[in-house]
Amino acid sequence: LYVGCWHDIFANNTIKAFDFLRKNNNQFTRLIMGPWDHTIPFDNIVGEVNFGFVNSYGMYGIAQTAMKWFDKYLKGNHRG
C-alpha cells in the first residue's frame, strides 16, 4: 500500500515504485495520492493553497484504509 502526496518531493518515486510492483504481477498493490505535502499530519493547506477540509488526510481516513488493507492482505482477514 503506497500513500503519496502530490506536493511531495518523492511523489514521482512513489508512483514509479507503485507502477513497478503493479507491472510485476502484484495484484494487491494499491496507491492513494492526495493533495498534501510531505509533512505529517497531512494538512489541507500547502503553501498558500488551501484544498479544503474534505481533501485533508484525516477526512479520507487513510489510517483506517491502511488498517483494512493490512488486515486483508497481510493477515488474511477479509472483513475489510
Coordinates of C-alpha atoms in Angstrom, one line a residue:
L1 CA 0.0 0.0 0.0
Y2 CA 1.5 3.3 -1.1
V3 CA 0.3 6.6 0.2
G4 CA 1.7 9.5 -1.6
C5 CA 1.3 13.3 -1.8
W6 CA 1.1 15.4 -4.9
H7 CA 3.2 18.1 -3.4
D8 CA 5.9 15.8 -2.1
I9 CA 9.4 15.8 -3.5
F10 CA 9.1 12.0 -3.6
A11 CA 5.8 11.9 -5.5
N12 CA 7.4 10.6 -8.7
N13 CA 9.3 7.9 -7.0
T14 CA 6.2 6.8 -5.1
I15 CA 4.3 6.4 -8.4
K16 CA 7.3 4.7 -10.1
A17 CA 7.6 2.2 -7.2
F18 CA 3.8 1.5 -7.4
D19 CA 4.0 1.1 -11.2
F20 CA 6.9 -1.3 -10.9
L21 CA 5.2 -3.6 -8.4
R22 CA 1.9 -3.4 -10.2
K23 CA 3.5 -4.4 -13.6
N24 CA 5.3 -7.3 -11.9
N25 CA 2.1 -9.1 -11.1
N26 CA 1.4 -7.8 -7.7
Q27 CA -2.4 -7.7 -7.7
F28 CA -2.6 -6.4 -4.1
T29 CA -0.6 -3.2 -4.6
R30 CA -2.7 -0.1 -4.1
L31 CA -1.9 3.6 -4.4
I32 CA -3.5 6.6 -2.6
M33 CA -2.4 10.0 -3.7
G34 CA -3.7 13.2 -2.1
P35 CA -3.2 17.0 -2.2
W36 CA -0.8 17.0 0.7
D37 CA 2.9 17.7 1.2
H38 CA 5.5 15.6 2.9
T39 CA 4.7 16.7 6.5
I40 CA 2.7 14.6 9.0
P41 CA -0.1 15.0 9.8
F42 CA -1.0 15.7 6.2
D43 CA -2.9 19.0 6.0
N44 CA -5.2 20.5 3.5
I45 CA -3.0 23.6 3.3
V46 CA 0.1 23.5 1.1
G47 CA 2.0 26.8 0.8
E48 CA -0.6 29.4 0.2
V49 CA -3.2 27.0 -1.3
N50 CA -6.0 25.6 0.9
F51 CA -7.5 22.5 -0.7
G52 CA -10.3 22.4 1.9
F53 CA -11.1 20.1 4.8
V54 CA -12.6 17.4 2.5
N55 CA -9.1 17.0 1.0
S56 CA -7.3 16.7 4.3
Y57 CA -5.6 13.5 5.3
G58 CA -8.0 12.8 8.2
M59 CA -11.1 13.2 6.0
Y60 CA -10.1 10.4 3.8
G61 CA -9.5 8.0 6.7
I62 CA -6.1 6.9 5.4
A63 CA -5.2 5.2 8.7
Q64 CA -8.4 3.2 8.7
T65 CA -7.9 2.3 5.0
A66 CA -4.4 1.2 5.7
M67 CA -5.5 -1.0 8.6
K68 CA -8.2 -2.6 6.4
W69 CA -5.6 -3.3 3.7
F70 CA -3.1 -4.8 6.2
D71 CA -5.9 -7.0 7.7
K72 CA -6.9 -8.3 4.3
Y73 CA -3.6 -8.7 2.5
L74 CA -1.2 -9.4 5.4
K75 CA -3.3 -11.1 7.9
G76 CA -5.8 -12.8 5.5
N77 CA -8.7 -11.3 7.3
H78 CA -11.2 -10.4 4.6
R79 CA -13.7 -8.4 6.7
G80 CA -12.4 -5.0 5.4

